[in-house]
Amino acid sequence: MYKPTNLNEFLRLIDDAVFEMEELIYCAEEEFDHDMDGMTESFQAILAELKKFLSAVKAGDIVPGEFKGEGFLPLVGKMRSGRLPIQHLLKELDRIARQGLDED
């Protein structure tokens, strides 16, 4: 997985996650994927929290390595394994927010 080394790269990764969640919601709604049946509300809740997270990082309210809040991770944790294709990406965003960027 791509590891951001600065704030701009971290913001791009969050943007990517927002895009992926929007695509997932679109597929669940428009293509009526039976595997995603009933998941739209959960996906929308995660997307809403992810957008709040993005805004907070942009505003400087969340600094990588200093985040102590719950964020979107509790919602991700409620998902059954395999139901959220970008679960690993979301967990990585949370890790970076809590532990900081991998500055090499």
mmCIF file of C-alpha atoms in Angstrom:
data_model
loop_
_atom_site.group_PDB
_atom_site.id
_atom_site.type_symbol
_atom_site.label_atom_id
_atom_site.label_comp_id
_atom_site.label_asym_id
_atom_site.label_seq_id
_atom_site.Cartn_x
_atom_site.Cartn_y
_atom_site.Cartn_z
ATOM 1 C CA MET A 1 0.000 0.000 0.000
ATOM 2 C CA TYR A 2 1.104 3.542 -0.744
ATOM 3 C CA LYS A 3 2.497 5.302 2.343
ATOM 4 C CA PRO A 4 2.175 9.101 2.328
ATOM 5 C CA THR A 5 5.213 10.981 3.622
ATOM 6 C CA ASN A 6 3.736 14.487 3.885
ATOM 7 C CA LEU A 7 0.431 16.203 4.572
ATOM 8 C CA ASN A 8 -0.444 16.762 0.901
ATOM 9 C CA GLU A 9 0.024 13.076 0.134
ATOM 10 C CA PHE A 10 -2.082 12.183 3.187
ATOM 11 C CA LEU A 11 -4.850 14.506 1.969
ATOM 12 C CA ARG A 12 -4.702 12.886 -1.480
ATOM 13 C CA LEU A 13 -5.052 9.461 0.114
ATOM 14 C CA ILE A 14 -8.105 10.625 2.062
ATOM 15 C CA ASP A 15 -9.551 12.072 -1.171
ATOM 16 C CA ASP A 16 -8.980 8.685 -2.805
ATOM 17 C CA ALA A 17 -10.858 6.975 0.028
ATOM 18 C CA VAL A 18 -13.768 9.427 -0.343
ATOM 19 C CA PHE A 19 -13.888 8.692 -4.084
ATOM 20 C CA GLU A 20 -13.803 4.935 -3.482
ATOM 21 C CA MET A 21 -16.643 5.168 -0.938
ATOM 22 C CA GLU A 22 -18.727 7.243 -3.364
ATOM 23 C CA GLU A 23 -18.132 4.641 -6.086
ATOM 24 C CA LEU A 24 -19.062 1.839 -3.710
ATOM 25 C CA ILE A 25 -22.316 3.590 -2.811
ATOM 26 C CA TYR A 26 -23.067 4.205 -6.486
ATOM 27 C CA CYS A 27 -22.547 0.538 -7.301
ATOM 28 C CA ALA A 28 -24.665 -0.591 -4.365
ATOM 29 C CA GLU A 29 -27.520 1.745 -5.370
ATOM 30 C CA GLU A 30 -27.435 1.736 -9.156
ATOM 31 C CA GLU A 31 -26.302 -1.740 -10.015
ATOM 32 C CA PHE A 32 -28.168 -3.376 -7.136
ATOM 33 C CA ASP A 33 -25.372 -5.727 -6.264
ATOM 34 C CA HIS A 34 -26.932 -8.455 -4.103
ATOM 35 C CA ASP A 35 -23.675 -8.773 -2.177
ATOM 36 C CA MET A 36 -24.095 -5.138 -1.115
ATOM 37 C CA ASP A 37 -27.823 -5.369 -0.329
ATOM 38 C CA GLY A 38 -28.657 -3.338 2.767
ATOM 39 C CA MET A 39 -25.166 -1.885 3.054
ATOM 40 C CA THR A 40 -25.844 1.526 1.520
ATOM 41 C CA GLU A 41 -26.755 3.192 4.824
ATOM 42 C CA SER A 42 -23.591 1.916 6.480
ATOM 43 C CA PHE A 43 -21.492 3.057 3.527
ATOM 44 C CA GLN A 44 -23.123 6.496 3.612
ATOM 45 C CA ALA A 45 -22.417 6.833 7.343
ATOM 46 C CA ILE A 46 -18.752 5.954 6.782
ATOM 47 C CA LEU A 47 -18.573 8.406 3.867
ATOM 48 C CA ALA A 48 -20.057 11.204 5.998
ATOM 49 C CA GLU A 49 -17.495 10.585 8.763
ATOM 50 C CA LEU A 50 -14.691 10.334 6.218
ATOM 51 C CA LYS A 51 -15.665 13.716 4.747
ATOM 52 C CA LYS A 52 -15.681 15.254 8.246
ATOM 53 C CA PHE A 53 -12.255 13.717 8.805
ATOM 54 C CA LEU A 54 -10.974 15.207 5.523
ATOM 55 C CA SER A 55 -12.312 18.659 6.423
ATOM 56 C CA ALA A 56 -10.718 18.472 9.866
ATOM 57 C CA VAL A 57 -7.326 17.497 8.410
ATOM 58 C CA LYS A 58 -7.542 20.328 5.859
ATOM 59 C CA ALA A 59 -8.444 22.798 8.616
ATOM 60 C CA GLY A 60 -5.555 21.632 10.788
ATOM 61 C CA ASP A 61 -7.902 20.312 13.481
ATOM 62 C CA ILE A 62 -6.472 16.830 12.957
ATOM 63 C CA VAL A 63 -2.697 16.600 12.718
ATOM 64 C CA PRO A 64 -1.154 13.267 11.692
ATOM 65 C CA GLY A 65 0.239 11.619 14.799
ATOM 66 C CA GLU A 66 -1.936 13.562 17.236
ATOM 67 C CA PHE A 67 -5.491 12.285 16.580
ATOM 68 C CA LYS A 68 -7.194 10.820 19.639
ATOM 69 C CA GLY A 69 -10.880 10.796 18.597
ATOM 70 C CA GLU A 70 -12.997 7.921 17.327
ATOM 71 C CA GLY A 71 -13.316 9.130 13.752
ATOM 72 C CA PHE A 72 -14.780 6.691 11.238
ATOM 73 C CA LEU A 73 -13.061 3.546 12.498
ATOM 74 C CA PRO A 74 -15.883 2.342 14.808
ATOM 75 C CA LEU A 75 -18.204 2.320 11.784
ATOM 76 C CA VAL A 76 -15.634 0.384 9.770
ATOM 77 C CA GLY A 77 -15.235 -2.108 12.612
ATOM 78 C CA LYS A 78 -18.967 -2.875 12.557
ATOM 79 C CA MET A 79 -18.753 -4.090 8.963
ATOM 80 C CA ARG A 80 -18.482 -7.812 8.372
ATOM 81 C CA SER A 81 -15.180 -8.902 6.927
ATOM 82 C CA GLY A 82 -15.129 -8.590 3.160
ATOM 83 C CA ARG A 83 -18.112 -6.220 2.959
ATOM 84 C CA LEU A 84 -15.988 -3.095 2.676
ATOM 85 C CA PRO A 85 -13.396 -3.415 -0.101
ATOM 86 C CA ILE A 86 -11.376 -0.410 1.125
ATOM 87 C CA GLN A 87 -11.349 -1.423 4.781
ATOM 88 C CA HIS A 88 -7.549 -1.731 4.766
ATOM 89 C CA LEU A 89 -7.186 1.804 3.345
ATOM 90 C CA LEU A 90 -9.500 3.254 5.994
ATOM 91 C CA LYS A 91 -7.578 1.509 8.768
ATOM 92 C CA GLU A 92 -4.326 2.888 7.332
ATOM 93 C CA LEU A 93 -5.745 6.438 7.322
ATOM 94 C CA ASP A 94 -6.703 6.020 10.968
ATOM 95 C CA ARG A 95 -3.238 4.649 11.798
ATOM 96 C CA ILE A 96 -1.552 7.640 10.165
ATOM 97 C CA ALA A 97 -3.847 10.056 11.996
ATOM 98 C CA ARG A 98 -2.891 8.443 15.311
ATOM 99 C CA GLN A 99 0.766 7.511 14.742
ATOM 100 C CA GLY A 100 1.921 10.015 12.150
ATOM 101 C CA LEU A 101 3.324 9.981 8.644
ATOM 102 C CA ASP A 102 6.069 7.600 7.535
ATOM 103 C CA GLU A 103 8.689 10.252 6.866
ATOM 104 C CA ASP A 104 11.761 8.545 5.458
#
